[in-house]
C-alpha positions as semicolon CSV with decimal commas, in nm:
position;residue;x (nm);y (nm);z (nm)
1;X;10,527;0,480;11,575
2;X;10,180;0,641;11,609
3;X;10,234;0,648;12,007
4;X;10,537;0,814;11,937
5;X;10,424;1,091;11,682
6;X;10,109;1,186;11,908
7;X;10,401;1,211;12,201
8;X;10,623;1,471;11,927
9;X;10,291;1,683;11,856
10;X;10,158;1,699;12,196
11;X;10,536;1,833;12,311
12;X;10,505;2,055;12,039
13;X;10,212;2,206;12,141
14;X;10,271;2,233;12,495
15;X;10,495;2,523;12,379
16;X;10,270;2,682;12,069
17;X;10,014;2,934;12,115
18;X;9,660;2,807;12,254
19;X;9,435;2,954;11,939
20;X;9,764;2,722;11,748
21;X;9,674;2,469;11,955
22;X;9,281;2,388;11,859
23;X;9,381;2,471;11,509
24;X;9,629;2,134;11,541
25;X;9,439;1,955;11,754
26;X;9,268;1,722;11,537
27;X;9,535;1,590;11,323
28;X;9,506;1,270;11,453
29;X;9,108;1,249;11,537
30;X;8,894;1,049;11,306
31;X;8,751;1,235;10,988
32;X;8,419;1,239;11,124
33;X;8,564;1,383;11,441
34;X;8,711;1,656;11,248
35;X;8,406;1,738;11,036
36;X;8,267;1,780;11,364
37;X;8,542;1,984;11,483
38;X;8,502;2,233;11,129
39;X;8,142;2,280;11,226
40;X;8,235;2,376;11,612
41;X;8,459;2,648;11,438
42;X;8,221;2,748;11,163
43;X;7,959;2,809;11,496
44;X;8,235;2,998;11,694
45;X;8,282;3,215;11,382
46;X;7,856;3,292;11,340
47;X;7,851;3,377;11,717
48;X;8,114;3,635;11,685
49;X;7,957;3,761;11,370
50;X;7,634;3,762;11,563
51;X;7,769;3,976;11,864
52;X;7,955;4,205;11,655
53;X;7,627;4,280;11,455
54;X;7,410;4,278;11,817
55;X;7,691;4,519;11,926
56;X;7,618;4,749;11,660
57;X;7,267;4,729;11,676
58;X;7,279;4,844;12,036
59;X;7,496;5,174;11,928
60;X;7,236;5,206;11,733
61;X;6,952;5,175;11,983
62;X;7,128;5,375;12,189
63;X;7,150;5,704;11,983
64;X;6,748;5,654;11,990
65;X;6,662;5,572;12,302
66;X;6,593;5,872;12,477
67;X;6,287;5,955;12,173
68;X;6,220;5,600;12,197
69;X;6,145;5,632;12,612
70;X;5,975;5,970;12,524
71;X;5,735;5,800;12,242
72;X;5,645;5,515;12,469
73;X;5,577;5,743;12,764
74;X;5,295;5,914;12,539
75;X;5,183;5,599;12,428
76;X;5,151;5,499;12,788
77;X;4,927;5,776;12,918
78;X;4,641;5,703;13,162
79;X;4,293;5,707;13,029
80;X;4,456;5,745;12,675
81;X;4,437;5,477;12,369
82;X;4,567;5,426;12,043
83;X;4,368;5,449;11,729
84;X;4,376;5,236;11,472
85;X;4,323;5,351;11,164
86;X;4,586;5,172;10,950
87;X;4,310;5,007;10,773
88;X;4,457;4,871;10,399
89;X;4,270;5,012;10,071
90;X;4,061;4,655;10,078
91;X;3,981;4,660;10,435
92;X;3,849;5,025;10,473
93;X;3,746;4,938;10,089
94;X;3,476;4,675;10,328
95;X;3,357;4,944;10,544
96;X;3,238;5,216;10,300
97;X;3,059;4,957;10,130
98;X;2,865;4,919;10,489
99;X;2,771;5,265;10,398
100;X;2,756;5,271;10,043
101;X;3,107;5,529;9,957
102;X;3,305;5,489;9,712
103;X;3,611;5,341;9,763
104;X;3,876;5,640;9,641
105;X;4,172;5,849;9,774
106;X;3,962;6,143;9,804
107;X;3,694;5,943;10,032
108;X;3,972;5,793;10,256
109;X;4,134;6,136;10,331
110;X;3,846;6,326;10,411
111;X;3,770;6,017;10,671
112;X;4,094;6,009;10,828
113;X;4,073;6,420;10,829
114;X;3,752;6,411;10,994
115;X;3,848;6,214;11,300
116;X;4,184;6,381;11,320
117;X;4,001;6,675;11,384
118;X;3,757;6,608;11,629
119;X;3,747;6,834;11,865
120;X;3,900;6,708;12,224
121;X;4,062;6,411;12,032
122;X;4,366;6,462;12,244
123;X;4,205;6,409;12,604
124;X;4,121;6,038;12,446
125;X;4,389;5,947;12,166
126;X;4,795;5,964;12,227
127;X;4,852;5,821;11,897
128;X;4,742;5,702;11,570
129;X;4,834;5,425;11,328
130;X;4,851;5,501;10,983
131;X;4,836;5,343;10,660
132;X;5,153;5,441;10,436
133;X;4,891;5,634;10,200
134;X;4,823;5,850;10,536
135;X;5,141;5,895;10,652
136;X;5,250;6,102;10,323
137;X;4,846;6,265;10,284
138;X;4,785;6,654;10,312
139;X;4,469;6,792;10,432
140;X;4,154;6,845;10,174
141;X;4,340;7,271;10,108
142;X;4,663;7,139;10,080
143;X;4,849;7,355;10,352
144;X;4,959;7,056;10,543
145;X;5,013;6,714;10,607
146;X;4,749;6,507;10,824
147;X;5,053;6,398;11,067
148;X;5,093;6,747;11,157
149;X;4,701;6,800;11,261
150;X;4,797;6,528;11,504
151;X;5,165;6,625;11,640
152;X;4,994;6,975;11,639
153;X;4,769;6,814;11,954
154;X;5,056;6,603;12,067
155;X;4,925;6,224;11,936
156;X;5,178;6,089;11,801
157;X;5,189;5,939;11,432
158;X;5,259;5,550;11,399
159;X;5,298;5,311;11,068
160;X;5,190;5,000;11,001
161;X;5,442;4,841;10,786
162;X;5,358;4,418;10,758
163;X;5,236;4,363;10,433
164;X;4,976;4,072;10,519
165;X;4,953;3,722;10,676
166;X;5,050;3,574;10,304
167;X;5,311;3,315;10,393
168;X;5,187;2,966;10,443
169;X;5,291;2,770;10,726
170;X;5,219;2,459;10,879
171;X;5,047;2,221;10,695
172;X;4,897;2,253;10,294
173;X;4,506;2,302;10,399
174;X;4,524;2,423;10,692
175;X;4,546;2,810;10,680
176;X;4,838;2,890;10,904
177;X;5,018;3,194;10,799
178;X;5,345;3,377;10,896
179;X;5,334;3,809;10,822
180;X;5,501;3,913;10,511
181;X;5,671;4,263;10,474
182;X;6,038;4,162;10,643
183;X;6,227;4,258;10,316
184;X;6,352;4,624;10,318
185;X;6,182;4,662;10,636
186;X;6,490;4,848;10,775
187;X;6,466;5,074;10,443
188;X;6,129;5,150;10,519
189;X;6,159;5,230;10,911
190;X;6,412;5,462;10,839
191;X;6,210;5,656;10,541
192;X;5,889;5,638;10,793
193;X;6,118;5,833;11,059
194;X;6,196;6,084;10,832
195;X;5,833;6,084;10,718
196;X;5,721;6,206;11,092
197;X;5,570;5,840;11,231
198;X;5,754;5,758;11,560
199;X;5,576;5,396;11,608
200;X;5,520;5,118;11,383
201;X;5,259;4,794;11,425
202;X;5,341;4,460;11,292
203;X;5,011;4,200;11,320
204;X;5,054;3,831;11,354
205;X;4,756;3,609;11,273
206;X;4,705;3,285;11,420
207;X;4,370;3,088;11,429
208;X;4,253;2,839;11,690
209;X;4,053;2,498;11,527
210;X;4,010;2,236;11,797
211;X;3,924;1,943;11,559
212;X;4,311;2,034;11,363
213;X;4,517;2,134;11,706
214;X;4,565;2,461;11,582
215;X;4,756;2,723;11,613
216;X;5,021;2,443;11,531
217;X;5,369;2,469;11,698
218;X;5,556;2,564;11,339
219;X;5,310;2,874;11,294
220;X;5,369;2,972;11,655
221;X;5,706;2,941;11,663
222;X;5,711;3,101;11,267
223;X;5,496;3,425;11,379
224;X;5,647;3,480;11,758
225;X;6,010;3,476;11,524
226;X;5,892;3,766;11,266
227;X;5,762;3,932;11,552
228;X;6,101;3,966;11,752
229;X;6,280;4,049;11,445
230;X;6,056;4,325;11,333
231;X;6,063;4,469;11,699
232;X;6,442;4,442;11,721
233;X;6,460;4,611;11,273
234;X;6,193;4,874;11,437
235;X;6,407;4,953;11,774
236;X;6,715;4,993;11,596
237;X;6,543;5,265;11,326
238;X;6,363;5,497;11,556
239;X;6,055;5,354;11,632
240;X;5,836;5,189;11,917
241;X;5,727;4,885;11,845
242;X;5,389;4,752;11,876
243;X;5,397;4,387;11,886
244;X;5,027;4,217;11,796
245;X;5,001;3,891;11,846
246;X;4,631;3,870;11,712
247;X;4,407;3,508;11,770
248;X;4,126;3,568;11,558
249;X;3,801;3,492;11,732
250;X;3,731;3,316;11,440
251;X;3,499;2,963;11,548
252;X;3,314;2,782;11,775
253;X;3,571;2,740;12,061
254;X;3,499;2,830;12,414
255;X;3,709;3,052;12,637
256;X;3,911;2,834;12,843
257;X;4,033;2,700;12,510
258;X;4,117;3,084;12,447
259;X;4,296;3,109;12,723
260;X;4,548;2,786;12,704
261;X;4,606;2,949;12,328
262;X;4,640;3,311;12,429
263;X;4,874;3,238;12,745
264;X;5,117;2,985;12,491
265;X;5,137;3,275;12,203
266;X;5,223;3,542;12,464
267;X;5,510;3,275;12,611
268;X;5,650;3,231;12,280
269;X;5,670;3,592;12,172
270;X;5,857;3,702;12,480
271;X;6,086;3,382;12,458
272;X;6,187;3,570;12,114
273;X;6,168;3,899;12,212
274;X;6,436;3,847;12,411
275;X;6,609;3,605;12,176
276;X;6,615;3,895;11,980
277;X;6,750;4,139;12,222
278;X;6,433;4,367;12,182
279;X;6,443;4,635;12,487
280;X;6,108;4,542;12,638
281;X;6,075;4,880;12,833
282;X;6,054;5,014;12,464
283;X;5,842;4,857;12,317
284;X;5,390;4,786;12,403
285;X;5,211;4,462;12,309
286;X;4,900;4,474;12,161
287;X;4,711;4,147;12,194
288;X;4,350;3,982;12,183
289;X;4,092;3,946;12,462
290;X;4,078;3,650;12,609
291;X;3,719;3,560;12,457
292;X;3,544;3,283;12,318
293;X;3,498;3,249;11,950
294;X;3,226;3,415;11,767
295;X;3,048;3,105;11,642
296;X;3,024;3,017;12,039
297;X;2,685;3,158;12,171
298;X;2,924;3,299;12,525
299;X;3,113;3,514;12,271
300;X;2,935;3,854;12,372
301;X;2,778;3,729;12,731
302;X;3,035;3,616;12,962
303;X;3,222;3,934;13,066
304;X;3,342;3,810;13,404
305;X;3,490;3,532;13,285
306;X;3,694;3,724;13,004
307;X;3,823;3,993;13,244
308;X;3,942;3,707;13,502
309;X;4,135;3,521;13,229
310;X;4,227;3,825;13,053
311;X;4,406;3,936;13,333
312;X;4,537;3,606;13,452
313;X;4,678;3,545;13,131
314;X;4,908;3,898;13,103
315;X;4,998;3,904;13,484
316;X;5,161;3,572;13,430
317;X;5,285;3,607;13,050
318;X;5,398;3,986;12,993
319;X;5,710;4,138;13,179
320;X;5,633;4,443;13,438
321;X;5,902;4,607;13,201
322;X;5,681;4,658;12,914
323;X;5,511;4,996;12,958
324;X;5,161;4,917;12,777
325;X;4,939;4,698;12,679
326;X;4,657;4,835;12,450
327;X;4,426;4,570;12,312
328;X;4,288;4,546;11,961
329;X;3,903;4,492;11,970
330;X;3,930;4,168;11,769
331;X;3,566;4,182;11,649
332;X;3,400;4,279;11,970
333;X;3,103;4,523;11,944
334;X;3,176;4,872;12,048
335;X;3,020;4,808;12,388
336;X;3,174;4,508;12,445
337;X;3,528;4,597;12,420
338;X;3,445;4,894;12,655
339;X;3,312;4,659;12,905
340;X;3,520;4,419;12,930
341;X;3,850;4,661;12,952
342;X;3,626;4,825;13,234
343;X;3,555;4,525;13,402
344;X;3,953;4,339;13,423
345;X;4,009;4,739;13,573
346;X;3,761;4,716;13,851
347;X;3,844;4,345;13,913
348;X;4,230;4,427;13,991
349;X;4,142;4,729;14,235
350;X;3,954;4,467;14,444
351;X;4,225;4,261;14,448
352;X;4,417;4,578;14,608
353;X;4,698;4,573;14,362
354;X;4,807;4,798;14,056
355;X;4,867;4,670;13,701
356;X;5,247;4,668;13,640
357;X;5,154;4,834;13,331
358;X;4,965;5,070;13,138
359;X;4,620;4,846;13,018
360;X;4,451;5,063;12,755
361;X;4,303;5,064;12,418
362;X;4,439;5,063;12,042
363;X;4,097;5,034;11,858
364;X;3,967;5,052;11,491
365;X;3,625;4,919;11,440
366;X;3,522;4,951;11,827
367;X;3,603;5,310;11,799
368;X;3,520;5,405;11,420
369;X;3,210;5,199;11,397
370;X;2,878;5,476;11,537
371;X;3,139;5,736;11,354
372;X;3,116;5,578;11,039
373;X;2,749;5,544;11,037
374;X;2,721;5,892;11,117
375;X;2,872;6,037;10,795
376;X;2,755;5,803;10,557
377;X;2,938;5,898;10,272
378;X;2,776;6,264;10,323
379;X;3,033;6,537;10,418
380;X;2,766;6,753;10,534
381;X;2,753;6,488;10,883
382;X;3,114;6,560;10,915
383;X;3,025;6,708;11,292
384;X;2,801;6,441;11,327
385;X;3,071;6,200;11,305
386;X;3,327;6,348;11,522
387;X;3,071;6,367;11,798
388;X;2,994;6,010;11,764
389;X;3,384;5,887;11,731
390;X;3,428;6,115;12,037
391;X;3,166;5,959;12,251
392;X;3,322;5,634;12,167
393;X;3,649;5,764;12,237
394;X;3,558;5,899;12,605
395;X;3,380;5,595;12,690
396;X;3,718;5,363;12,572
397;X;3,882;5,619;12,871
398;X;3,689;5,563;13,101
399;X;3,673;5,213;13,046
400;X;4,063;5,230;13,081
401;X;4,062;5,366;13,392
402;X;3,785;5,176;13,567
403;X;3,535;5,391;13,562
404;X;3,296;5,319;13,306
């Protein structure tokens, strides 16, 4: 009887439409099987959802990528950096205590004023990353807004919008954290683009602790995720992406270790990127040296080795379709980050062979640092300060170029 129902349904379907034809075809399967079945069709469903939505997101790329190519060819520039000065109110809060200013609105303007101002700022600086309270700041008279001293001189204005590494991952103890600020972040990009910025920076933080195995896998995997989906949110809203991947020099480790760490974060984050669909010709990475910690006595000596690995690292791990890679300074000293980005230059003109990229700069402390020290909380050393932020700014060029 069975036999001969199964021999009715499959006659029947021989002649009823194939999408009919799945829909039926577990009448007589095992409930199991057909749980199974449910969740094969539940899948086909998400993946259609998930191309319709990619689909759309690519119309969307699309009506931006033309100021998208234009913003990354800026940001690309030979012998031209990025400066960083995106620091939060309790981070910049740290450095005028170094030279005992008050922490205030008023103090953090005329900062950021002062180095927008420098004279020559645009031979050394294509763009600038801001802290929201920047992005919306006028100048100390009130006739305009500091973006528009820097479009004025052609650098263009960037955002940072992560709100912290405050998600724990991995395990309770350990420190591992994932980047907060996802929520609303497609709100935001689009109320930054009308605010002027045409760049935004998202910054990962992972940690490297021999004696624990970390970075674990899970914070990784969590961070290389946000990453991807904060480039893809950023693409799709007007705005370059700068994807940092930062391993905090933090400890005693040595720089092979560095490098084994540095090359698997760099792996991961591409394997998402493109996950993700992120164009990676619009986009530039911003990543650590590869250096040894700063609790290893190597950490400011070995400059061969960290060019060599540096270099080995990104030829093998970044795409020749990403336009730039500017490095963060990662608690080098001033002369050390100049160095060393000097140094991997010279080293890959002996080897007779161009970087498929632009290798540059995005700096905050290794350019800010002699600057800072120069004012002193004293408006009167205004000059004084410029001169010394441009110094450090010429020198980064150079450096970026080779020719230091």
């Amino acid at each position: 009887m069975i036999l001969r129902a199964r021999l009715c349904v499959s006659s029947f379907l021989s002649n009823y439409p194939k999408e009919k034809k799945e829909d039926y075809s577990t009448l007589f399967e095992h409930p199991k099987t057909r749980r199974k079945a449910r969740e094969r069709e539940r899948e086909r469903e998400r993946e259609k959802a998930t191309k319709a939505t990619t689909s759309s997101s690519l119309i969307v790329t699309m009506s931006f990528v033309e100021e998208l190519k234009a913003t990354c060819a800026k940001l690309s520039q030979k012998g031209k950096g990025v400066l960083a000065a995106d620091e939060s109110t309790g981070t910049i809060g740290k450095r005028f205590q170094s030279i005992d200013v008050e922490n205030v609105e008023e103090n953090r303007r005329f900062w950021r004023e002062t180095l927008f101002e420098a004279k020559d700022v645009e031979k050394y600086i294509s763009g600038v990353i801001l802290f929201e309270e920047t992005l919306y700041a006028t100048t100390e008279d009130g006739t305009q807004r500091l973006t528009e001293i820097l479009t004025k001189n052609d650098i263009v204005p960037g955002i940072k919008v992560d709100k912290g590494a405050t998600i724990q991952v991995g395990k309770d103890g350990d420190g591992e954290t994932d980047t907060n600020g996802m929520d609303g972040l497609g709100d935001r990009c689009k109320e930054y683009y009308k605010a002027g910025a045409r760049f935004a920076k998202w910054r990962a933080v992972l940690k490297i602790d021999v004696e624990k195995a970390l970075p674990s896998a899970d914070a990784v995997e969590a961070n290389a995720k946000s990453l991807a989906r904060y480039a893809k949110i950023c693409q799709e809203n007007g705005l370059v992406p700068i994807v940092e991947p930062e391993i905090v020099p933090d400890g005693g480790h040595d720089v092979e270790v560095s490098r084994t760490v540095t090359k698997g974060v760099l792996t991961k984050v591409f394997e998402h990127l493109k996950k993700e669909n992120v164009s990676l010709e619009l986009m530039v990475l911003k990543p650590n040296m590869v250096t040894p910690g700063s609790g290893n006595e190597e950490s400011e000596k070995d400059d061969l080795k960290v060019a060599e690995y540096t270099n080995e690292v990104l030829l093998e791990c970044v795409p020749e379709t990403v336009p730039a890679i500017l490095f963060l300074s990662g608690g080098q000293s001033e002369d050390a980050a100049s160095r060393r980005l000097n140094l991997m230059h010279k080293l890959q003109k002996e080897s007779g062979k161009a970087f498929p990229w632009t290798l540059s700069y995005s700096y905050g402390r290794a350019l800010q640092a002699s600057a800072l020290k120069a004012w002193s909380g004293d408006n009167g050393n205004a000059s004084k300060a410029q001169e010394a932020f441009i110094e450090k700014a010429k020198s980064c060029s150079l450096a970026s170029l080779g020719e230091l």
